[in-house]
mmCIF file of C-alpha atoms in Angstrom:
data_model
loop_
_atom_site.group_PDB
_atom_site.id
_atom_site.type_symbol
_atom_site.label_atom_id
_atom_site.label_comp_id
_atom_site.label_asym_id
_atom_site.label_seq_id
_atom_site.Cartn_x
_atom_site.Cartn_y
_atom_site.Cartn_z
ATOM 1 C CA UNK C 1 -14.418 12.508 -10.308
ATOM 2 C CA UNK C 2 -13.158 8.919 -10.365
ATOM 3 C CA UNK C 3 -9.917 8.020 -8.664
ATOM 4 C CA UNK C 4 -7.409 6.352 -10.965
ATOM 5 C CA UNK C 5 -4.179 4.391 -10.385
ATOM 6 C CA UNK C 6 -0.751 5.922 -10.928
ATOM 7 C CA UNK C 7 -0.049 3.626 -13.850
ATOM 8 C CA UNK C 8 -2.115 5.535 -16.420
ATOM 9 C CA UNK C 9 0.486 8.316 -16.475
ATOM 10 C CA UNK C 10 4.055 8.526 -17.727
ATOM 11 C CA UNK C 11 6.893 10.804 -16.686
ATOM 12 C CA UNK C 12 6.822 12.891 -19.847
ATOM 13 C CA UNK C 13 6.053 16.136 -18.001
ATOM 14 C CA UNK C 14 8.862 18.390 -16.837
ATOM 15 C CA UNK C 15 6.986 20.673 -14.410
ATOM 16 C CA UNK C 16 7.136 18.253 -11.460
ATOM 17 C CA UNK C 17 6.732 19.557 -7.925
ATOM 18 C CA UNK C 18 6.828 17.630 -4.657
ATOM 19 C CA UNK C 19 5.140 19.083 -1.573
ATOM 20 C CA UNK C 20 5.610 18.028 2.020
ATOM 21 C CA UNK C 21 2.542 19.657 3.518
ATOM 22 C CA UNK C 22 3.629 19.529 7.134
ATOM 23 C CA UNK C 23 1.955 20.647 10.325
ATOM 24 C CA UNK C 24 4.960 22.755 11.284
ATOM 25 C CA UNK C 25 6.695 23.455 7.955
ATOM 26 C CA UNK C 26 5.885 23.157 4.272
ATOM 27 C CA UNK C 27 8.664 22.147 1.894
ATOM 28 C CA UNK C 28 8.417 22.367 -1.884
ATOM 29 C CA UNK C 29 10.902 20.767 -4.279
ATOM 30 C CA UNK C 30 11.076 21.073 -8.059
ATOM 31 C CA UNK C 31 12.580 18.179 -9.998
ATOM 32 C CA UNK C 32 16.018 19.132 -11.250
ATOM 33 C CA UNK C 33 16.189 22.242 -9.060
ATOM 34 C CA UNK C 34 16.005 20.855 -5.541
ATOM 35 C CA UNK C 35 14.151 22.389 -2.598
ATOM 36 C CA UNK C 36 12.927 25.884 -3.413
ATOM 37 C CA UNK C 37 10.556 26.480 -0.476
ATOM 38 C CA UNK C 38 11.093 25.703 3.209
ATOM 39 C CA UNK C 39 8.822 27.862 5.343
ATOM 40 C CA UNK C 40 6.534 27.482 8.372
ATOM 41 C CA UNK C 41 2.953 26.382 7.691
ATOM 42 C CA UNK C 42 1.578 29.596 9.177
ATOM 43 C CA UNK C 43 -0.824 32.162 7.720
ATOM 44 C CA UNK C 44 -1.567 35.623 9.202
ATOM 45 C CA UNK C 45 -5.203 36.647 8.696
ATOM 46 C CA UNK C 46 -7.162 39.836 9.325
ATOM 47 C CA UNK C 47 -10.243 38.681 11.229
ATOM 48 C CA UNK C 48 -12.372 41.595 10.080
ATOM 49 C CA UNK C 49 -12.384 40.663 6.386
ATOM 50 C CA UNK C 50 -10.564 37.257 6.312
ATOM 51 C CA UNK C 51 -7.831 38.702 4.111
ATOM 52 C CA UNK C 52 -4.405 37.072 4.149
ATOM 53 C CA UNK C 53 -1.681 39.429 5.383
ATOM 54 C CA UNK C 54 1.350 37.126 5.356
ATOM 55 C CA UNK C 55 2.289 33.496 4.735
ATOM 56 C CA UNK C 56 5.217 31.373 5.858
ATOM 57 C CA UNK C 57 8.233 32.814 7.663
ATOM 58 C CA UNK C 58 6.818 36.331 7.763
ATOM 59 C CA UNK C 59 3.569 35.087 9.296
ATOM 60 C CA UNK C 60 5.391 33.053 11.956
ATOM 61 C CA UNK C 61 7.127 36.171 13.256
ATOM 62 C CA UNK C 62 3.660 37.555 14.004
ATOM 63 C CA UNK C 63 2.664 34.707 16.337
ATOM 64 C CA UNK C 64 1.856 36.242 19.733
ATOM 65 C CA UNK C 65 2.841 39.724 18.548
ATOM 66 C CA UNK C 66 -0.213 40.933 16.613
ATOM 67 C CA UNK C 67 -3.176 43.237 17.387
ATOM 68 C CA UNK C 68 -6.454 41.581 18.341
ATOM 69 C CA UNK C 69 -7.880 41.716 14.812
ATOM 70 C CA UNK C 70 -4.869 39.913 13.300
ATOM 71 C CA UNK C 71 -4.380 36.220 14.014
ATOM 72 C CA UNK C 72 -1.560 33.916 12.919
ATOM 73 C CA UNK C 73 -2.992 30.451 12.318
ATOM 74 C CA UNK C 74 -1.638 27.040 11.396
ATOM 75 C CA UNK C 75 -4.186 25.622 8.925
ATOM 76 C CA UNK C 76 -2.920 22.075 9.480
ATOM 77 C CA UNK C 77 -3.293 20.356 12.811
ATOM 78 C CA UNK C 78 -2.073 16.867 13.634
ATOM 79 C CA UNK C 79 -1.091 16.355 10.018
ATOM 80 C CA UNK C 80 -4.483 17.114 8.481
ATOM 81 C CA UNK C 81 -6.257 20.196 7.190
ATOM 82 C CA UNK C 82 -8.250 22.061 9.827
ATOM 83 C CA UNK C 83 -9.017 25.107 7.651
ATOM 84 C CA UNK C 84 -9.587 24.282 3.982
ATOM 85 C CA UNK C 85 -9.819 27.868 2.721
ATOM 86 C CA UNK C 86 -6.618 29.032 4.407
ATOM 87 C CA UNK C 87 -4.744 25.887 3.316
ATOM 88 C CA UNK C 88 -5.750 26.528 -0.280
ATOM 89 C CA UNK C 89 -4.413 30.083 -0.088
ATOM 90 C CA UNK C 90 -1.182 28.846 1.465
ATOM 91 C CA UNK C 91 -0.732 26.192 -1.226
ATOM 92 C CA UNK C 92 -1.438 28.749 -3.953
ATOM 93 C CA UNK C 93 1.271 30.995 -2.488
ATOM 94 C CA UNK C 94 3.851 28.213 -2.227
ATOM 95 C CA UNK C 95 3.182 26.794 -5.705
ATOM 96 C CA UNK C 96 3.376 30.274 -7.229
ATOM 97 C CA UNK C 97 6.578 30.995 -5.286
ATOM 98 C CA UNK C 98 8.072 27.695 -6.490
ATOM 99 C CA UNK C 99 7.332 28.702 -10.083
ATOM 100 C CA UNK C 100 8.899 32.114 -9.594
ATOM 101 C CA UNK C 101 12.022 30.965 -7.744
ATOM 102 C CA UNK C 102 12.768 28.032 -10.056
ATOM 103 C CA UNK C 103 12.078 29.888 -13.306
ATOM 104 C CA UNK C 104 9.311 27.573 -14.512
ATOM 105 C CA UNK C 105 6.927 28.709 -17.241
ATOM 106 C CA UNK C 106 3.247 29.516 -16.900
ATOM 107 C CA UNK C 107 2.110 25.935 -17.468
ATOM 108 C CA UNK C 108 0.540 24.406 -14.369
ATOM 109 C CA UNK C 109 2.790 21.884 -12.598
ATOM 110 C CA UNK C 110 2.286 18.204 -11.905
ATOM 111 C CA UNK C 111 2.231 17.943 -8.125
ATOM 112 C CA UNK C 112 2.801 15.097 -5.675
ATOM 113 C CA UNK C 113 1.641 15.788 -2.118
ATOM 114 C CA UNK C 114 2.622 13.695 0.883
ATOM 115 C CA UNK C 115 -0.183 12.785 3.315
ATOM 116 C CA UNK C 116 -0.228 10.929 6.648
ATOM 117 C CA UNK C 117 -0.982 7.228 6.192
ATOM 118 C CA UNK C 118 -3.911 7.579 8.598
ATOM 119 C CA UNK C 119 -5.644 10.306 6.575
ATOM 120 C CA UNK C 120 -9.307 9.628 5.822
ATOM 121 C CA UNK C 121 -10.840 9.791 2.353
ATOM 122 C CA UNK C 122 -12.416 13.128 3.289
ATOM 123 C CA UNK C 123 -9.031 14.519 4.339
ATOM 124 C CA UNK C 124 -7.416 13.210 1.149
ATOM 125 C CA UNK C 125 -10.097 14.871 -0.935
ATOM 126 C CA UNK C 126 -9.605 18.150 0.946
ATOM 127 C CA UNK C 127 -5.855 18.151 0.197
ATOM 128 C CA UNK C 128 -6.450 17.092 -3.399
ATOM 129 C CA UNK C 129 -8.992 19.864 -4.035
ATOM 130 C CA UNK C 130 -6.865 22.499 -2.297
ATOM 131 C CA UNK C 131 -3.840 21.604 -4.437
ATOM 132 C CA UNK C 132 -5.888 21.490 -7.630
ATOM 133 C CA UNK C 133 -7.521 24.843 -6.911
ATOM 134 C CA UNK C 134 -4.086 26.295 -6.159
ATOM 135 C CA UNK C 135 -3.150 25.881 -9.829
ATOM 136 C CA UNK C 136 -1.828 22.338 -10.233
ATOM 137 C CA UNK C 137 -2.399 20.733 -13.624
ATOM 138 C CA UNK C 138 -2.366 17.239 -12.123
ATOM 139 C CA UNK C 139 -2.485 16.183 -8.490
ATOM 140 C CA UNK C 140 -1.077 12.969 -7.012
ATOM 141 C CA UNK C 141 -1.221 11.839 -3.399
ATOM 142 C CA UNK C 142 1.290 9.609 -1.653
ATOM 143 C CA UNK C 143 1.477 8.423 1.928
ATOM 144 C CA UNK C 144 4.161 10.327 3.825
ATOM 145 C CA UNK C 145 6.007 7.296 5.207
ATOM 146 C CA UNK C 146 6.304 5.891 1.683
ATOM 147 C CA UNK C 147 7.637 9.228 0.432
ATOM 148 C CA UNK C 148 10.016 9.417 3.401
ATOM 149 C CA UNK C 149 11.309 5.903 2.679
ATOM 150 C CA UNK C 150 11.957 6.797 -0.972
ATOM 151 C CA UNK C 151 13.647 10.067 0.041
ATOM 152 C CA UNK C 152 15.791 8.252 2.611
ATOM 153 C CA UNK C 153 17.114 5.924 -0.074
ATOM 154 C CA UNK C 154 15.535 2.738 1.279
ATOM 155 C CA UNK C 155 14.992 -0.174 -1.153
ATOM 156 C CA UNK C 156 11.234 0.383 -1.243
ATOM 157 C CA UNK C 157 10.740 -1.297 -4.627
ATOM 158 C CA UNK C 158 12.595 -4.491 -3.662
ATOM 159 C CA UNK C 159 11.193 -7.619 -2.065
ATOM 160 C CA UNK C 160 13.310 -6.838 0.994
ATOM 161 C CA UNK C 161 11.468 -5.183 3.846
ATOM 162 C CA UNK C 162 12.522 -1.798 5.177
ATOM 163 C CA UNK C 163 11.105 0.278 8.018
ATOM 164 C CA UNK C 164 10.824 4.058 8.256
ATOM 165 C CA UNK C 165 9.820 6.212 11.245
ATOM 166 C CA UNK C 166 8.749 9.702 10.173
ATOM 167 C CA UNK C 167 8.424 11.961 13.225
ATOM 168 C CA UNK C 168 6.902 15.225 12.045
ATOM 169 C CA UNK C 169 5.238 18.136 13.775
ATOM 170 C CA UNK C 170 1.746 16.717 14.257
ATOM 171 C CA UNK C 171 2.046 13.003 13.526
ATOM 172 C CA UNK C 172 4.466 10.121 13.779
ATOM 173 C CA UNK C 173 4.269 7.636 10.906
ATOM 174 C CA UNK C 174 5.814 4.186 11.172
ATOM 175 C CA UNK C 175 5.704 1.975 8.084
ATOM 176 C CA UNK C 176 7.200 -1.224 6.745
ATOM 177 C CA UNK C 177 7.704 -0.969 2.975
ATOM 178 C CA UNK C 178 8.353 -3.607 0.323
ATOM 179 C CA UNK C 179 7.658 -4.052 -3.400
ATOM 180 C CA UNK C 180 6.733 -0.396 -3.879
ATOM 181 C CA UNK C 181 4.058 -0.290 -1.194
ATOM 182 C CA UNK C 182 3.359 -0.158 2.531
ATOM 183 C CA UNK C 183 2.922 -3.590 4.102
ATOM 184 C CA UNK C 184 1.952 -2.449 7.597
ATOM 185 C CA UNK C 185 1.863 0.987 9.177
ATOM 186 C CA UNK C 186 0.992 2.864 12.343
ATOM 187 C CA UNK C 187 0.052 6.530 12.595
ATOM 188 C CA UNK C 188 -0.221 8.404 15.887
ATOM 189 C CA UNK C 189 -0.921 12.066 16.507
ATOM 190 C CA UNK C 190 2.031 12.455 18.834
ATOM 191 C CA UNK C 191 5.153 14.177 17.504
ATOM 192 C CA UNK C 192 7.069 17.459 17.766
ATOM 193 C CA UNK C 193 4.045 19.552 18.756
ATOM 194 C CA UNK C 194 3.205 17.147 21.560
ATOM 195 C CA UNK C 195 6.752 17.481 22.906
ATOM 196 C CA UNK C 196 6.397 21.287 22.848
ATOM 197 C CA UNK C 197 3.112 21.004 24.747
ATOM 198 C CA UNK C 198 4.743 18.701 27.303
ATOM 199 C CA UNK C 199 7.421 21.333 27.955
ATOM 200 C CA UNK C 200 4.776 24.056 28.357
ATOM 201 C CA UNK C 201 2.779 21.854 30.747
ATOM 202 C CA UNK C 202 5.901 21.081 32.776
ATOM 203 C CA UNK C 203 6.722 24.782 33.141
ATOM 204 C CA UNK C 204 3.182 25.565 34.280
ATOM 205 C CA UNK C 205 2.645 22.651 36.669
ATOM 206 C CA UNK C 206 6.106 22.322 38.195
ATOM 207 C CA UNK C 207 7.472 25.878 38.095
ATOM 208 C CA UNK C 208 4.226 27.888 38.022
ATOM 209 C CA UNK C 209 5.250 29.810 34.930
ATOM 210 C CA UNK C 210 3.814 30.325 31.482
ATOM 211 C CA UNK C 211 5.885 30.028 28.314
ATOM 212 C CA UNK C 212 4.798 30.306 24.705
ATOM 213 C CA UNK C 213 4.973 27.783 21.886
ATOM 214 C CA UNK C 214 7.988 29.433 20.286
ATOM 215 C CA UNK C 215 9.873 29.393 23.603
ATOM 216 C CA UNK C 216 8.975 25.741 24.201
ATOM 217 C CA UNK C 217 10.243 24.827 20.735
ATOM 218 C CA UNK C 218 13.516 26.651 21.366
ATOM 219 C CA UNK C 219 13.957 24.865 24.704
ATOM 220 C CA UNK C 220 13.328 21.547 22.918
ATOM 221 C CA UNK C 221 16.041 22.333 20.392
ATOM 222 C CA UNK C 222 18.506 23.432 23.075
ATOM 223 C CA UNK C 223 18.165 20.720 25.674
ATOM 224 C CA UNK C 224 15.522 18.047 25.077
ATOM 225 C CA UNK C 225 16.659 14.445 24.584
ATOM 226 C CA UNK C 226 15.232 10.938 24.457
ATOM 227 C CA UNK C 227 18.256 9.159 25.976
ATOM 228 C CA UNK C 228 20.710 10.118 28.743
ATOM 229 C CA UNK C 229 23.342 12.542 27.472
ATOM 230 C CA UNK C 230 27.050 12.018 27.945
ATOM 231 C CA UNK C 231 27.190 15.436 29.545
ATOM 232 C CA UNK C 232 24.011 16.717 31.192
ATOM 233 C CA UNK C 233 23.546 20.487 31.448
ATOM 234 C CA UNK C 234 20.965 23.145 32.273
ATOM 235 C CA UNK C 235 18.593 25.109 30.050
ATOM 236 C CA UNK C 236 17.066 28.513 30.781
ATOM 237 C CA UNK C 237 13.278 28.819 30.908
ATOM 238 C CA UNK C 238 12.068 32.381 30.363
ATOM 239 C CA UNK C 239 8.417 33.205 30.799
ATOM 240 C CA UNK C 240 5.834 34.789 33.077
ATOM 241 C CA UNK C 241 5.230 33.933 36.700
ATOM 242 C CA UNK C 242 1.579 32.868 37.041
ATOM 243 C CA UNK C 243 1.345 34.252 40.580
ATOM 244 C CA UNK C 244 2.904 37.701 40.189
ATOM 245 C CA UNK C 245 2.545 38.045 36.386
ATOM 246 C CA UNK C 246 6.142 39.291 36.336
ATOM 247 C CA UNK C 247 8.931 37.966 34.088
ATOM 248 C CA UNK C 248 10.601 34.856 35.436
ATOM 249 C CA UNK C 249 13.752 32.928 34.520
ATOM 250 C CA UNK C 250 14.738 29.545 35.899
ATOM 251 C CA UNK C 251 17.343 26.912 35.124
ATOM 252 C CA UNK C 252 16.168 23.375 34.374
ATOM 253 C CA UNK C 253 18.454 20.383 33.952
ATOM 254 C CA UNK C 254 18.311 18.292 30.817
ATOM 255 C CA UNK C 255 17.441 15.331 33.076
ATOM 256 C CA UNK C 256 14.251 17.076 34.244
ATOM 257 C CA UNK C 257 13.475 18.102 30.677
ATOM 258 C CA UNK C 258 13.857 14.517 29.488
ATOM 259 C CA UNK C 259 11.442 13.360 32.198
ATOM 260 C CA UNK C 260 8.956 16.051 31.127
ATOM 261 C CA UNK C 261 8.797 14.811 27.538
ATOM 262 C CA UNK C 262 9.048 11.123 28.450
ATOM 263 C CA UNK C 263 5.345 10.294 27.765
ATOM 264 C CA UNK C 264 5.526 11.699 24.228
ATOM 265 C CA UNK C 265 8.784 9.872 23.488
ATOM 266 C CA UNK C 266 7.350 6.661 24.931
ATOM 267 C CA UNK C 267 4.348 6.961 22.587
ATOM 268 C CA UNK C 268 6.652 7.203 19.553
ATOM 269 C CA UNK C 269 8.707 4.195 20.683
ATOM 270 C CA UNK C 270 5.526 2.227 21.386
ATOM 271 C CA UNK C 271 4.272 2.948 17.846
ATOM 272 C CA UNK C 272 7.496 1.451 16.454
ATOM 273 C CA UNK C 273 7.185 -1.590 18.685
ATOM 274 C CA UNK C 274 3.546 -2.208 17.721
ATOM 275 C CA UNK C 275 4.378 -1.937 14.026
ATOM 276 C CA UNK C 276 7.138 -4.501 14.392
ATOM 277 C CA UNK C 277 4.756 -6.842 16.213
ATOM 278 C CA UNK C 278 2.372 -6.975 13.253
ATOM 279 C CA UNK C 279 5.082 -7.167 10.592
ATOM 280 C CA UNK C 280 5.175 -10.444 8.620
ATOM 281 C CA UNK C 281 7.967 -12.693 9.877
ATOM 282 C CA UNK C 282 9.489 -12.906 6.385
ATOM 283 C CA UNK C 283 10.345 -9.204 6.494
ATOM 284 C CA UNK C 284 11.687 -9.034 10.034
ATOM 285 C CA UNK C 285 15.084 -10.527 9.221
ATOM 286 C CA UNK C 286 15.587 -7.982 6.418
ATOM 287 C CA UNK C 287 14.943 -5.125 8.801
ATOM 288 C CA UNK C 288 17.202 -6.581 11.474
ATOM 289 C CA UNK C 289 20.091 -6.238 9.039
ATOM 290 C CA UNK C 290 19.113 -2.888 7.559
ATOM 291 C CA UNK C 291 17.831 -1.211 10.721
ATOM 292 C CA UNK C 292 15.173 1.392 11.486
ATOM 293 C CA UNK C 293 15.517 4.643 9.542
ATOM 294 C CA UNK C 294 14.374 7.857 11.250
ATOM 295 C CA UNK C 295 13.127 10.834 9.240
ATOM 296 C CA UNK C 296 11.336 14.106 9.949
ATOM 297 C CA UNK C 297 12.232 16.911 12.324
ATOM 298 C CA UNK C 298 11.669 14.679 15.349
ATOM 299 C CA UNK C 299 14.479 12.400 14.174
ATOM 300 C CA UNK C 300 16.871 15.157 15.259
ATOM 301 C CA UNK C 301 15.847 14.741 18.914
ATOM 302 C CA UNK C 302 19.146 13.620 20.506
ATOM 303 C CA UNK C 303 19.130 9.986 21.543
ATOM 304 C CA UNK C 304 15.857 8.979 19.852
ATOM 305 C CA UNK C 305 17.653 6.448 17.656
ATOM 306 C CA UNK C 306 19.407 4.961 20.695
ATOM 307 C CA UNK C 307 16.128 4.819 22.624
ATOM 308 C CA UNK C 308 14.351 3.001 19.795
ATOM 309 C CA UNK C 309 17.276 0.614 19.390
ATOM 310 C CA UNK C 310 17.280 -0.161 23.118
ATOM 311 C CA UNK C 311 13.510 -0.737 23.278
ATOM 312 C CA UNK C 312 13.123 -2.782 20.073
ATOM 313 C CA UNK C 313 16.518 -4.536 19.784
ATOM 314 C CA UNK C 314 16.664 -3.302 16.186
ATOM 315 C CA UNK C 315 19.537 -1.081 15.039
ATOM 316 C CA UNK C 316 18.282 2.460 14.396
ATOM 317 C CA UNK C 317 19.825 5.419 12.609
ATOM 318 C CA UNK C 318 18.921 8.924 11.448
ATOM 319 C CA UNK C 319 18.498 9.192 7.674
ATOM 320 C CA UNK C 320 20.594 11.658 5.727
ATOM 321 C CA UNK C 321 18.908 15.087 5.765
ATOM 322 C CA UNK C 322 15.855 13.808 7.699
ATOM 323 C CA UNK C 323 13.949 17.102 7.380
ATOM 324 C CA UNK C 324 13.798 16.795 3.590
ATOM 325 C CA UNK C 325 13.182 13.064 3.153
ATOM 326 C CA UNK C 326 9.436 13.412 2.485
ATOM 327 C CA UNK C 327 9.654 16.244 -0.045
ATOM 328 C CA UNK C 328 12.543 14.586 -1.890
ATOM 329 C CA UNK C 329 10.601 11.336 -1.915
ATOM 330 C CA UNK C 330 7.519 13.088 -3.317
ATOM 331 C CA UNK C 331 9.530 14.468 -6.224
ATOM 332 C CA UNK C 332 11.270 11.164 -6.899
ATOM 333 C CA UNK C 333 7.952 9.289 -6.745
ATOM 334 C CA UNK C 334 6.731 11.194 -9.795
ATOM 335 C CA UNK C 335 9.306 9.271 -11.829
ATOM 336 C CA UNK C 336 7.993 5.924 -10.559
ATOM 337 C CA UNK C 337 4.253 6.286 -11.090
ATOM 338 C CA UNK C 338 3.894 2.958 -12.874
ATOM 339 C CA UNK C 339 5.660 1.038 -10.108
ATOM 340 C CA UNK C 340 3.535 2.736 -7.467
ATOM 341 C CA UNK C 341 0.412 2.101 -9.525
ATOM 342 C CA UNK C 342 0.996 -1.651 -9.483
ATOM 343 C CA UNK C 343 0.459 -1.712 -5.733
ATOM 344 C CA UNK C 344 -2.768 0.263 -5.793
ATOM 345 C CA UNK C 345 -1.647 3.799 -4.965
ATOM 346 C CA UNK C 346 -4.253 6.306 -6.009
ATOM 347 C CA UNK C 347 -4.419 9.678 -7.652
ATOM 348 C CA UNK C 348 -6.572 11.716 -9.960
ATOM 349 C CA UNK C 349 -5.960 14.289 -12.672
ATOM 350 C CA UNK C 350 -6.859 17.891 -11.933
ATOM 351 C CA UNK C 351 -9.922 19.286 -13.634
ATOM 352 C CA UNK C 352 -9.328 21.829 -16.311
ATOM 353 C CA UNK C 353 -10.182 25.267 -15.081
#
């Protein structure tokens, strides 16, 4: 199947769906109806016969609480598909659920899927095929930072340069956009998951206790920060003592917690700095005025905007509704296929089944 540019299509179809296929969460939006799906990218599988028992929020509740023959897996790791078959089943479920919840007819939808800018051609093909096999009539792929910039309301189709930092679950995407395309970009596989792992490692190495992923994520939400807080406090760590195997609870200050996640935060800031270093000089002045927009779940980490501003000397701010920027951008991009096509974005129509 030959890849074709966006420009060969028009916006005459009404069944338009945008999908933010995230490592941590999958969001689905239907044009004219808003976001209809926002669930964890988790699938519960019976190991004995590979049957799917639950998908999304229901499957996430099973993590760490299932019998040996049932496993809750995340089919996407570091922003790319690690299990094609399970991802296809998950996409089929979400697309079908979007149809049901938004009252669309039986006609297959036109789908735009956001992908990390660093995805390989093999990874792009895997996502494309999974979406097509899940029932999409047409499949379009867009780089996540571009979708995030569109969803954040940045002037991506102007000659002015704008910069977006999309901190997701598995990857952080930094991109400078202008004239409907990405001028320069940086993609690193350090994001929310890496921060969770840093908290788990800190608990094990410093306090000799084991905590799970869900607990680490909750601790991150309660007390993690990227910049000194006006009022520091303590956070409870609840887990298992590695020496006695008994339950253990300790109090950790937000200062210690910030030190624990410092390497991951530094990697994100460094990605922004490196992107700015390779940005054409003509665009730098535009971005100095407009600032650095932060999107994705990681943008909600307290103080990340201040840390980036301090390190880069660029003003930084959190975009409105950062968690939904990518999925909203995917849906809006379907109305601008010709503009995106002029800068070489690629897609392909789904095969008839």
